[in-house]
Amino acid sequence: MRFLLATARKDLLRLRSDWPALLLWIGIPLLVGGLLVLVFGGDSNPRARLLVDDRDSSLAGRLLTGGFSQGPLAEIVDVEGVATDEGLRRIEDGDASALLVIPEGFGAALLDGRPASLELVKNPAQTILPAILEATLDIELEAAEVLRRLFDEPIARIAADEDREGFPPDSLVASVAAEFNRAGEGARGWLLPPAIELATVEPPAEQAFDFGRAFFPGMLILALLFMATGLSADVWSERRLGTLERAIVTPGGVGTFVAGKWLAGAAALALVAAIGLVAGRWAFGIEIANPALAFVWLALVGVALLAAFTLVQVLAKSERAASVLVNAVTLPLAMLGGSFFPFEAMPSWMVALGKATPNGWALLRLRAIVDGDPEPRLLAVSAIGVIALLVGGGWLVTRRIRSWTS
Amino acid sequence: MIQVDELRKEYDGVVAVDDVSFEARPGEIFGLLGPNGAGKSTTIGCISGLLTPTAGSVRIQQYDVAREPVAAKSRMGIVPQEVALYEDLPAEENLRFWAEAYGLRGERAAERVRAVLDTVGLADRGNDRVETFSGGMKRRLNFGCGIVHEPEVLLLDEPTVGVDPQSRVRLLDLVREQAGAGVCVLYTTHYMEEAEALCDRLAILDHGKIIAAGTLEELRGKEGERDLVRLSGSFDPEAVGRAVSDVEGVEIVAAGPEQVALAVAAASRRLPEILTLVSGTGAAVRETTVTRPSLESLFIRLTGKELRE
């Protein structure tokens, strides 16, 4: 027991002295989680940036662009005035969703009923946001055309009076206002049909896809997988250093030595698991139904992976062969086990395979714990399996190491 | 005490140690002398429990290494041929780990760590990581890890290989100190001068077998007080053999086309006679060396080859 604890302490001290590696292991879930936040955005509402080069500076142009700053559109669209060159450059840089160029004379042409054109340059790297801007612009132009036709005659009268200096006379303004009112009353039957009552039915809120919840448990398992791989290689370092042989000839023997190494590994893996769980809560706001159980499960999974990978390491004939062998095992496990790609995004045959991998199995149990449905029977079976792996794996690893020297 | 009886170790049919028996006593430095590949490290491996013997037995004090490994191993200290240290840990932590590996704990372990650091001359470097040490310092710490638990039996497997002269002298002093404190020391080396200077008794090993054993005086006595005459040049080995075969007090040790070694009583007086005989066979002698009776000359006489081959 003393030798076991001494070995664990020694390995923890060595891990602490190799703090860059420890930081890297701890950083894996944080880094990947952070990348996911950046890629998919911490805010669930995406925003479009509309750049406008308004060469006309007319009321029509201002109304057109002002429409993007009204109501719900204001929540997803930012409008910013730029020159065309700068706008094109920023589109190229991916800094905006679209550039709207309003040519000189646009407002006058609109009032006169003459053909008028606008230029909308869309960012080809974006799909949805430029389409929203284009559709909104179409609607605004349709509305402008309808208004122009409705108020064609009074507008023409005001336009005809343009030679007069100063404001139009009150009589003209009053008559035009009265016609506006009559036209509005006339269109009321279509615009505000009283016979139709709009009943708004709120459908049950559909849960939005939660990237954090979907990816983060997998990231945690992935971090443990990589860390267990790295820790398991230490058996080769010990052999290279000569300390493994020295340990074999101690009264405690190599079995205790390996157990001590696994104990240190379990402590380090548990630390990373704890940091990962805290980070999950902090970065993704993931509510973990039973954090203590999640922690214990992750620690158990970590030490099981460490035992399994140590066995793979010692089965190889050399350190280099072990590295190749472990990578050949780790990468398919990571790909299939739901860490790189969620099971939801995999074809069914791959899901079946992935769920049968040790890390896939561990991930499913972790998700169940996080969701508050921990399946006690499966957890108990898994815990027994881990203990069996530690005992059986420890025996095999010890035998294999003994065979290296004897 | 180390008691080795009829020890044999085979690897895939190749015999590395063949019927080796000896006994090393408390307070004694027992040397295993032999060229590389003679079976010294394999013998130490079997004694330490690192290797499983094919046949024979090893006892440490009264404990059989195979049947009572824990009791036997807890009384042994090992200093391996290669430095076996955690370079990313301070010297103090290395010593502490190996002390705890042998059951020391608490203040007792701390006390021993301090004492050993002082013994190996690293008291002021205890908190420094081993990777910052020179080769000689690492060798001394490697030695310290083997004695930190105060073993009754100390196994040293060529501890001075690749060590600078100053560190070598220090290491040899440390070995003597251990023996002086009553520790039974088993010391393997292929350095003759080291064995002559250090060991109370010796066994000369070649091809896995002990070819001679005893105190230095006993071994020199086997040599018969004859000098070793080595001639370099070009020779007909058979002709040289015939020429000296009937000469009293002269014995062919080794003969090859470029070198001939002869054991000769009072060589300095008889050298002209020997050179005349050898030259008479058509040989061209370019260089002549006369060595006083030594382990080396004994080894060459027993095995027909240089110890460092």
XYZ file of C-alpha atoms in Angstrom:
715
model
C 0.000 0.000 0.000
C 2.844 2.335 0.872
C 4.526 1.667 -2.472
C 1.244 2.209 -4.306
C 0.755 5.614 -2.703
C 4.408 6.510 -3.184
C 4.136 5.646 -6.892
C 0.940 7.680 -7.247
C 2.518 10.634 -5.481
C 5.625 10.406 -7.621
C 3.576 10.348 -10.837
C 1.453 13.297 -9.731
C 4.623 15.254 -8.997
C 5.926 14.367 -12.442
C 2.648 15.444 -14.015
C 2.825 18.726 -12.131
C 6.357 19.275 -13.333
C 5.132 18.658 -16.890
C 2.503 21.356 -16.499
C 2.267 22.265 -20.213
C 0.994 18.758 -20.957
C -1.409 18.947 -18.021
C -2.700 22.305 -19.195
C -3.165 20.918 -22.677
C -5.223 18.026 -21.370
C -7.302 20.317 -19.201
C -7.562 22.734 -22.096
C -8.928 20.233 -24.617
C -12.579 20.441 -23.490
C -12.287 24.164 -22.865
C -10.647 24.794 -26.206
C -13.049 22.680 -28.228
C -16.015 24.058 -26.310
C -14.782 27.589 -26.907
C -14.385 26.879 -30.601
C -17.931 25.577 -30.759
C -19.178 28.747 -29.093
C -17.269 30.827 -31.607
C -18.416 28.789 -34.592
C -22.066 28.637 -33.674
C -22.200 31.867 -31.701
C -22.876 32.292 -28.039
C -26.000 34.301 -28.973
C -28.563 32.135 -30.706
C -29.817 35.011 -32.950
C -27.548 35.591 -35.943
C -27.164 39.208 -37.112
C -26.908 40.541 -40.622
C -24.883 43.605 -41.490
C -26.282 45.651 -44.398
C -23.850 48.167 -45.848
C -25.473 51.055 -47.744
C -23.895 53.421 -50.223
C -26.686 56.052 -50.542
C -25.623 58.294 -53.455
C -29.135 59.765 -53.751
C -29.699 60.993 -50.191
C -33.406 61.263 -50.913
C -36.343 60.670 -48.583
C -37.209 57.527 -50.549
C -33.734 56.122 -50.019
C -33.824 56.906 -46.305
C -37.269 55.306 -45.948
C -36.010 52.251 -47.780
C -32.996 51.711 -45.518
C -34.891 52.896 -42.444
C -37.232 49.972 -42.912
C -34.440 47.626 -41.852
C -34.214 49.390 -38.506
C -37.871 48.959 -37.617
C -39.621 46.263 -35.602
C -38.297 42.707 -35.564
C -35.842 43.424 -38.395
C -33.938 45.754 -36.069
C -33.109 42.702 -33.925
C -31.234 40.923 -36.697
C -30.048 43.668 -39.081
C -27.420 46.314 -38.540
C -27.373 49.078 -41.186
C -24.156 50.956 -41.809
C -23.343 53.626 -44.409
C -20.206 53.088 -46.498
C -18.678 53.963 -49.861
C -19.004 51.233 -52.486
C -15.293 50.381 -52.553
C -15.123 49.906 -48.809
C -18.380 47.982 -48.862
C -17.084 45.563 -51.493
C -13.877 45.067 -49.517
C -15.788 44.291 -46.361
C -18.029 41.858 -48.228
C -14.851 40.185 -49.467
C -13.571 40.022 -45.876
C -16.818 38.432 -44.737
C -17.586 41.419 -42.526
C -21.076 42.041 -43.939
C -24.003 40.166 -45.426
C -24.787 42.549 -48.300
C -24.041 45.950 -49.850
C -26.946 48.084 -51.117
C -26.076 50.811 -53.632
C -28.806 53.476 -54.046
C -27.975 55.378 -57.271
C -28.364 59.118 -57.702
C -31.871 60.052 -58.884
C -33.488 56.971 -57.391
C -35.990 58.982 -55.297
C -37.015 61.226 -58.178
C -37.447 58.267 -60.530
C -39.610 56.511 -57.950
C -41.902 59.556 -57.577
C -42.121 60.035 -61.331
C -42.954 56.427 -61.943
C -39.882 56.057 -64.098
C -37.819 52.852 -64.017
C -35.431 52.915 -61.091
C -32.833 50.366 -60.123
C -31.002 49.399 -56.963
C -27.887 47.292 -56.712
C -27.626 44.657 -53.957
C -24.290 42.844 -53.652
C -24.669 39.710 -51.537
C -21.943 37.957 -49.555
C -21.537 34.579 -51.324
C -20.131 33.014 -48.149
C -23.473 33.496 -46.383
C -26.732 31.954 -47.417
C -29.613 32.867 -45.172
C -28.871 36.416 -44.031
C -28.343 37.943 -47.520
C -31.530 36.187 -48.667
C -33.455 37.800 -45.795
C -32.095 41.226 -46.793
C -33.000 40.682 -50.460
C -36.527 39.531 -49.651
C -37.076 42.485 -47.320
C -35.872 44.880 -49.992
C -38.270 43.326 -52.544
C -41.187 43.818 -50.151
C -40.225 47.431 -49.492
C -40.012 48.173 -53.211
C -43.390 46.503 -53.838
C -44.902 48.619 -51.052
C -43.351 51.780 -52.476
C -44.826 51.011 -55.891
C -48.315 50.389 -54.413
C -48.182 53.679 -52.477
C -46.985 55.527 -55.534
C -49.954 54.227 -57.569
C -52.460 54.970 -54.797
C -51.287 58.543 -54.399
C -50.207 59.151 -57.978
C -52.494 62.128 -58.625
C -51.819 64.178 -55.441
C -48.133 63.449 -55.753
C -48.241 64.703 -59.317
C -49.977 67.896 -58.177
C -47.330 68.538 -55.561
C -44.651 67.781 -58.155
C -46.356 70.178 -60.623
C -46.209 72.915 -58.014
C -42.435 72.478 -57.703
C -41.735 75.716 -59.566
C -43.251 77.710 -56.724
C -40.698 78.904 -54.230
C -41.061 77.842 -50.564
C -43.669 75.481 -49.163
C -46.883 74.630 -51.109
C -49.979 76.594 -50.068
C -52.163 75.312 -47.190
C -55.071 74.690 -49.545
C -52.997 72.327 -51.686
C -51.632 70.488 -48.643
C -55.140 70.205 -47.138
C -56.636 68.849 -50.356
C -53.833 66.320 -50.789
C -54.221 65.255 -47.113
C -57.942 64.801 -47.597
C -57.318 62.620 -50.661
C -54.777 60.570 -48.721
C -57.418 59.993 -46.075
C -60.081 59.011 -48.602
C -57.698 56.627 -50.357
C -56.855 55.078 -47.041
C -60.515 54.676 -46.132
C -61.152 53.118 -49.541
C -58.402 50.587 -49.071
C -59.388 49.786 -45.511
C -61.554 46.897 -46.582
C -58.498 45.174 -48.002
C -55.978 46.373 -45.517
C -57.956 45.778 -42.340
C -60.668 43.261 -43.189
C -62.893 43.264 -40.104
C -64.647 40.060 -41.133
C -61.508 38.113 -40.621
C -60.295 37.652 -37.138
C -56.804 36.477 -36.836
C -56.517 33.887 -34.139
C -52.925 33.501 -33.103
C -52.180 30.029 -31.812
C -48.865 29.595 -30.099
C -47.553 26.168 -31.036
C -45.607 24.372 -28.315
C -42.162 25.902 -28.273
C -39.863 23.706 -30.307
C -36.616 23.204 -28.488
C -33.845 24.778 -30.488
C -30.840 22.582 -31.269
C -28.496 23.077 -28.351
C -24.956 22.766 -29.656
C -23.426 22.855 -26.210
C -25.607 20.068 -24.914
C -25.059 18.007 -28.042
C -21.291 18.374 -28.206
C -19.969 18.987 -24.738
C -20.415 15.526 -23.181
C -18.632 14.121 -26.230
C -15.844 16.649 -25.806
C -15.394 15.579 -22.191
C -15.128 11.925 -23.164
C -12.754 12.889 -25.971
C -10.536 14.782 -23.532
C -10.412 11.724 -21.262
C -9.668 9.510 -24.254
C -6.706 11.642 -25.330
C -5.460 12.068 -21.793
C -5.677 8.345 -21.056
C -3.717 7.709 -24.247
C -0.995 10.125 -23.163
C -0.806 8.822 -19.624
C -0.652 5.211 -20.747
C 2.517 5.927 -22.744
C 4.338 6.642 -19.488
C 4.940 2.924 -19.063
C 7.374 3.221 -21.988
C 9.018 6.279 -20.422
C 9.575 4.269 -17.248
C 11.103 1.482 -19.287
C 13.346 3.910 -21.161
C 14.451 5.567 -17.924
C 15.293 2.218 -16.338
C 12.985 2.980 -13.425
C 10.589 0.224 -14.453
C 13.284 -2.416 -13.925
C 14.227 -0.787 -10.670
C 10.578 -0.927 -9.578
C 10.317 -4.610 -10.487
C 13.017 -5.524 -7.981
C 11.380 -3.654 -5.102
C 9.454 -5.707 -2.535
C 6.179 -4.164 -3.752
C 6.769 -5.385 -7.280
C 5.540 -4.259 -10.645
C 1.827 -4.932 -9.978
C 1.720 -2.377 -7.188
C 3.769 -0.016 -9.286
C 1.270 -0.175 -12.171
C -1.635 0.234 -9.741
C 0.049 3.331 -8.324
C 0.452 4.759 -11.800
C -3.230 4.167 -12.503
C -4.171 5.790 -9.210
C -2.209 8.918 -10.164
C -3.766 8.805 -13.629
C -7.241 8.507 -12.112
C -6.591 11.587 -9.971
C -5.410 13.603 -12.960
C -8.318 12.418 -15.101
C -10.762 13.270 -12.323
C -9.282 16.765 -12.132
C -9.785 17.278 -15.853
C -13.314 15.866 -15.600
C -14.160 18.288 -12.795
C -12.771 21.246 -14.698
C -14.635 20.103 -17.786
C -17.949 19.873 -15.929
C -17.498 23.322 -14.419
C -16.541 24.695 -17.813
C -19.595 23.069 -19.370
C -21.832 24.834 -16.898
C -19.997 28.106 -17.377
C -19.440 28.091 -21.152
C -22.637 26.441 -22.335
C -24.916 26.944 -19.406
C -25.495 23.201 -19.346
C -27.611 22.171 -16.388
C -26.252 18.864 -15.133
C -28.953 16.995 -13.266
C -26.488 15.122 -11.047
C -23.020 16.721 -11.158
C -21.564 14.428 -8.484
C -22.632 11.313 -10.367
C -21.355 12.803 -13.624
C -17.976 13.428 -11.973
C -17.734 9.915 -10.539
C -18.752 8.435 -13.876
C -16.161 10.455 -15.756
C -13.422 9.497 -13.294
C -14.395 5.844 -13.667
C -14.423 6.112 -17.451
C -11.029 7.830 -17.366
C -9.313 5.149 -15.325
C -10.913 2.411 -17.425
C -9.583 4.022 -20.592
C -6.165 4.384 -18.956
C -6.121 0.693 -18.043
C -7.230 -0.353 -21.517
C -4.668 1.837 -23.261
C -1.870 0.702 -20.941
C -2.688 -2.832 -22.006
C -2.547 -1.799 -25.666
C 0.778 -0.040 -25.021
C 2.475 -3.032 -23.436
C 1.227 -5.425 -26.091
C 3.359 -3.602 -28.647
C 6.942 -4.661 -29.222
C 8.471 -1.194 -29.091
C 7.628 2.324 -28.031
C 7.197 3.414 -31.634
C 4.970 0.450 -32.449
C 2.947 1.221 -29.337
C 2.438 4.804 -30.456
C 1.193 3.671 -33.868
C -1.020 0.986 -32.345
C -2.580 3.326 -29.798
C -3.284 5.962 -32.440
C -4.789 3.312 -34.684
C -7.166 2.408 -31.862
C -7.856 5.922 -30.560
C -8.826 7.692 -33.767
C -11.564 5.272 -34.897
C -12.903 5.214 -31.339
C -13.029 9.016 -31.282
C -14.702 9.149 -34.701
C -17.279 6.466 -33.995
C -17.893 7.127 -30.326
C -19.973 10.266 -30.747
C -17.287 12.719 -29.746
C -16.254 14.253 -33.055
C -19.704 13.862 -34.598
C -22.837 13.543 -32.474
C -24.723 10.279 -32.907
C -27.626 12.376 -34.248
C -25.524 13.302 -37.275
C -24.379 9.745 -38.078
C -25.949 7.133 -40.339
C -27.736 4.406 -38.430
C -25.143 1.678 -39.046
C -22.446 3.966 -37.683
C -24.569 4.823 -34.660
C -24.925 1.112 -33.904
C -21.155 0.690 -34.104
C -20.428 3.869 -32.177
C -22.725 3.012 -29.309
C -20.892 -0.280 -28.899
C -17.480 1.401 -28.495
C -16.326 1.913 -24.894
C -16.280 5.671 -25.276
C -19.627 5.647 -27.091
C -21.129 3.636 -24.251
C -19.578 6.006 -21.731
C -20.944 9.001 -23.627
C -24.500 7.642 -23.659
C -24.371 7.058 -19.905
C -22.953 10.561 -19.366
C -25.707 12.140 -21.444
C -28.268 10.207 -19.427
C -26.722 11.489 -16.188
C -26.646 15.053 -17.513
C -30.299 14.771 -18.554
C -31.325 13.396 -15.164
C -32.049 9.864 -16.348
C -28.969 8.006 -15.153
C -30.138 4.382 -15.724
C -28.789 2.935 -12.431
C -28.740 -0.650 -13.682
C -26.542 0.174 -16.664
C -24.265 2.304 -14.499
C -23.868 -0.543 -12.018
C -23.069 -3.001 -14.812
C -20.567 -0.521 -16.229
C -18.900 -0.017 -12.845
C -18.519 -3.779 -12.447
C -17.047 -3.926 -15.941
C -14.540 -1.209 -15.090
C -13.454 -3.024 -11.925
C -13.068 -6.242 -13.905
C -11.025 -4.384 -16.493
C -8.774 -2.916 -13.818
C -8.174 -6.287 -12.186
C -7.834 -8.313 -15.393
C -5.992 -5.587 -17.256
C -3.655 -5.052 -14.321
C -2.815 -8.737 -14.244
C -2.149 -8.838 -17.987
C -0.087 -5.640 -17.938
C 1.992 -6.958 -15.041
C 2.614 -10.263 -16.798
C 3.579 -8.524 -19.992
C 6.007 -6.178 -18.231
C 7.567 -9.111 -16.396
C 8.039 -10.837 -19.734
C 10.043 -7.835 -20.974
C 12.772 -8.564 -18.460
C 12.611 -12.252 -17.681
C 24.995 -12.633 2.627
C 24.462 -13.778 -0.937
C 24.396 -17.496 -1.627
C 24.258 -18.498 -5.288
C 23.994 -22.212 -6.073
C 24.280 -23.768 -9.526
C 22.605 -20.807 -11.153
C 21.661 -21.256 -14.794
C 19.842 -18.936 -17.149
C 18.917 -19.689 -20.747
C 17.348 -17.401 -23.329
C 15.720 -19.282 -26.193
C 18.214 -22.089 -25.863
C 21.228 -19.777 -25.465
C 22.969 -20.291 -22.135
C 23.804 -16.912 -20.602
C 24.749 -18.160 -17.139
C 25.957 -21.696 -16.697
C 26.199 -23.403 -13.308
C 27.418 -20.385 -11.402
C 27.935 -20.782 -7.667
C 29.510 -18.433 -5.147
C 28.968 -16.895 -1.770
C 29.473 -13.271 -0.742
C 29.689 -12.412 2.930
C 28.653 -9.391 5.026
C 31.200 -6.584 4.955
C 32.842 -8.057 1.871
C 33.119 -6.665 -1.641
C 32.739 -9.598 -3.993
C 33.626 -8.857 -7.583
C 32.261 -10.458 -10.713
C 34.864 -9.754 -13.363
C 34.412 -10.486 -17.019
C 34.218 -9.007 -20.500
C 31.010 -7.643 -21.984
C 28.565 -10.468 -22.605
C 30.193 -12.772 -20.030
C 26.945 -13.071 -18.044
C 27.596 -10.595 -15.223
C 24.391 -8.573 -15.660
C 22.342 -11.730 -16.138
C 23.750 -13.100 -12.887
C 22.870 -9.875 -11.069
C 19.408 -9.944 -12.703
C 18.791 -13.434 -11.333
C 20.017 -12.460 -7.876
C 17.853 -9.331 -7.752
C 14.710 -11.133 -8.886
C 14.514 -9.208 -12.139
C 15.132 -12.414 -14.086
C 13.779 -15.855 -13.365
C 16.594 -18.434 -13.316
C 16.225 -21.521 -15.478
C 17.789 -23.543 -12.670
C 19.610 -23.086 -9.390
C 18.860 -20.923 -6.413
C 19.747 -17.579 -4.875
C 19.486 -16.734 -1.210
C 19.721 -13.283 0.324
C 20.518 -13.769 3.990
C 18.336 -16.784 4.751
C 15.620 -15.935 2.205
C 15.259 -17.679 -1.135
C 14.635 -15.047 -3.823
C 12.201 -17.267 -5.739
C 10.198 -18.521 -2.752
C 10.334 -15.505 -0.426
C 10.789 -12.618 -2.843
C 9.412 -9.863 -0.600
C 11.689 -10.733 2.336
C 14.678 -11.179 0.037
C 14.077 -8.045 -2.030
C 13.493 -5.819 0.974
C 17.054 -6.595 2.092
C 18.615 -5.750 -1.251
C 19.697 -2.506 -2.803
C 20.316 -2.267 -6.533
C 22.452 0.153 -8.472
C 21.745 -0.598 -12.135
C 24.276 -0.214 -14.924
C 22.292 2.575 -16.587
C 21.228 5.595 -14.576
C 17.612 4.943 -13.555
C 16.243 8.214 -12.246
C 13.269 10.497 -12.805
C 14.946 13.408 -14.521
C 11.869 15.615 -14.178
C 11.921 15.322 -10.387
C 14.340 16.847 -7.872
C 17.056 14.625 -6.408
C 15.286 14.668 -3.057
C 12.037 13.350 -4.558
C 13.892 10.584 -6.369
C 15.456 9.433 -3.122
C 12.196 9.771 -1.249
C 10.351 7.646 -3.798
C 12.856 4.800 -3.633
C 12.993 5.053 0.160
C 9.206 4.682 0.315
C 9.339 1.872 -2.235
C 11.306 -0.063 0.394
C 8.891 0.768 3.196
C 10.486 3.809 4.811
C 8.046 6.526 5.776
C 7.679 9.867 7.469
C 10.586 11.337 9.372
C 12.655 8.182 8.948
C 12.445 8.503 5.158
C 13.211 12.236 5.311
C 16.194 11.592 7.560
C 17.599 8.972 5.204
C 17.081 11.233 2.196
C 19.089 13.990 3.902
C 21.797 11.542 4.964
C 22.175 10.039 1.500
C 22.250 13.439 -0.200
C 25.093 14.284 2.129
C 26.838 10.951 1.514
C 26.790 11.296 -2.266
C 27.834 14.940 -2.114
C 24.564 16.430 -3.361
C 23.311 18.044 -0.152
C 23.173 21.469 -1.798
C 21.411 20.190 -4.931
C 18.596 18.209 -3.337
C 15.867 20.500 -4.639
C 17.237 20.671 -8.169
C 15.740 18.589 -10.938
C 17.947 15.702 -11.997
C 17.906 16.849 -15.626
C 20.148 19.745 -14.576
C 22.814 17.393 -13.160
C 26.087 16.367 -14.776
C 26.678 12.715 -15.662
C 28.802 12.164 -12.564
C 26.185 13.698 -10.276
C 23.517 11.467 -11.786
C 25.726 8.425 -11.197
C 26.161 9.388 -7.553
C 22.442 9.941 -7.108
C 21.803 6.619 -8.852
C 24.038 5.031 -6.245
C 22.226 6.929 -3.481
C 18.863 5.526 -4.593
C 20.297 2.037 -4.129
C 21.396 2.614 -0.537
C 18.695 4.977 0.735
C 16.855 2.173 2.559
C 20.053 0.858 4.175
C 20.120 -2.555 2.476
C 22.021 -5.498 3.932
C 23.043 -6.586 0.453
C 24.072 -4.176 -2.295
C 24.201 -5.195 -5.956
C 26.219 -2.907 -8.213
C 26.166 -3.563 -11.930
C 29.127 -1.771 -13.515
C 28.332 1.487 -11.726
C 31.362 3.357 -13.062
C 30.848 2.830 -16.794
C 31.180 6.171 -18.554
C 31.996 8.039 -15.350
C 34.651 10.755 -15.187
C 37.743 9.885 -13.096
C 36.816 12.172 -10.196
C 33.292 10.754 -9.843
C 34.700 7.265 -10.253
C 37.019 7.691 -7.281
C 34.102 9.078 -5.257
C 31.869 6.157 -6.218
C 34.522 3.610 -5.300
C 34.943 5.310 -1.921
C 31.180 5.071 -1.413
C 31.287 1.353 -2.168
C 34.081 0.864 0.368
C 32.085 2.830 2.955
C 29.125 0.502 2.466
C 31.266 -2.576 2.911
C 32.881 -0.949 5.927
C 29.420 -0.570 7.420
C 28.867 -4.324 7.119
C 26.951 -4.400 3.850
C 27.562 -7.380 1.577
C 28.511 -5.877 -1.784
C 28.373 -7.686 -5.116
C 30.236 -5.636 -7.687
C 30.390 -6.399 -11.393
C 32.938 -4.752 -13.632
C 35.083 -5.280 -16.652
C 37.691 -2.827 -15.359
C 40.561 -4.938 -14.018
C 42.194 -2.131 -12.073
C 38.872 -1.393 -10.371
C 38.433 -5.012 -9.355
C 42.009 -5.206 -8.074
C 41.655 -2.009 -6.089
C 38.222 -2.692 -4.656
C 37.319 -6.330 -4.304
C 38.137 -8.632 -1.409
C 37.269 -11.692 -3.447
C 36.623 -12.183 -7.117
C 35.038 -14.546 -9.553
C 36.133 -14.306 -13.171
C 33.279 -14.988 -15.542
C 33.482 -15.888 -19.205
C 30.788 -17.314 -21.469
C 28.485 -17.567 -18.458
C 30.868 -19.727 -16.444
C 33.105 -18.932 -13.494
C 36.595 -19.756 -14.708
C 38.440 -18.699 -11.568
C 37.502 -17.484 -8.106
C 39.245 -16.459 -4.926
C 41.037 -13.577 -3.279
C 43.349 -11.444 -5.356
C 46.337 -13.262 -3.893
C 44.838 -16.660 -4.634
C 44.155 -15.685 -8.220
C 47.641 -14.266 -8.684
C 48.979 -17.512 -7.262
C 47.129 -19.413 -9.985
C 49.028 -17.346 -12.457
C 52.202 -18.890 -11.000
C 54.004 -15.581 -10.681
C 54.700 -15.604 -14.380
C 54.942 -12.463 -16.452
C 52.850 -11.959 -19.555
C 54.880 -11.287 -22.707
C 52.908 -9.881 -25.625
C 54.524 -9.763 -29.044
C 53.043 -7.784 -31.939
C 54.001 -8.216 -35.585
C 53.426 -11.016 -38.110
C 53.567 -14.619 -37.010
C 52.952 -18.186 -38.024
C 51.077 -19.240 -34.884
C 51.742 -22.960 -35.310
C 55.455 -22.454 -35.867
C 55.708 -20.213 -32.795
C 53.846 -22.851 -30.780
C 56.285 -25.553 -31.868
C 59.307 -23.333 -31.173
C 58.422 -22.585 -27.548
C 56.661 -25.804 -26.619
C 59.717 -27.458 -25.160
C 61.141 -24.392 -23.398
C 60.852 -24.690 -19.637
C 58.837 -21.957 -17.869
C 57.299 -20.676 -21.120
C 53.707 -21.316 -22.061
C 51.703 -20.129 -25.067
C 48.651 -18.180 -23.859
C 47.363 -16.955 -27.180
C 48.735 -17.067 -30.711
C 47.460 -15.315 -33.796
C 48.892 -13.996 -37.092
C 49.372 -10.516 -35.583
C 49.864 -11.133 -31.874
C 51.317 -13.776 -29.612
C 50.985 -13.869 -25.800
C 53.287 -15.981 -23.649
C 53.369 -16.657 -19.912
C 57.042 -16.544 -18.964
C 58.727 -16.927 -15.592
C 61.242 -14.089 -15.038
C 60.541 -12.642 -18.467
C 62.915 -9.677 -18.294
C 65.891 -12.067 -17.985
C 64.705 -14.480 -20.656
C 63.387 -12.037 -23.211
C 66.401 -12.230 -25.622
C 66.125 -16.020 -25.702
C 62.390 -15.852 -26.440
C 62.775 -13.266 -29.176
C 65.465 -15.381 -30.845
C 63.200 -18.446 -30.778
C 60.232 -16.592 -32.199
C 62.264 -14.800 -34.853
C 63.634 -18.189 -35.890
C 60.159 -19.158 -37.087
C 60.262 -16.376 -39.681
C 58.225 -13.986 -37.564
C 58.701 -10.207 -37.729
C 58.350 -8.775 -34.200
C 57.523 -5.085 -34.149
C 56.631 -4.548 -30.491
C 57.191 -6.337 -27.197
C 55.307 -5.738 -23.929
C 56.004 -7.383 -20.579
C 53.289 -7.265 -17.919
C 53.773 -8.296 -14.304
C 51.393 -10.981 -12.983
C 47.929 -9.476 -12.750
C 44.251 -10.282 -13.132
C 44.539 -9.283 -16.734
C 47.352 -11.708 -17.409
C 45.434 -14.390 -15.564
C 42.329 -13.651 -17.594
C 44.264 -13.795 -20.841
C 45.898 -17.024 -19.777
C 42.553 -18.535 -18.825
C 40.524 -17.370 -21.774
C 43.035 -16.538 -24.458
C 41.590 -13.085 -24.999
C 41.751 -9.553 -23.693
C 39.310 -8.676 -20.918
C 37.975 -5.647 -22.768
C 37.088 -7.557 -25.939
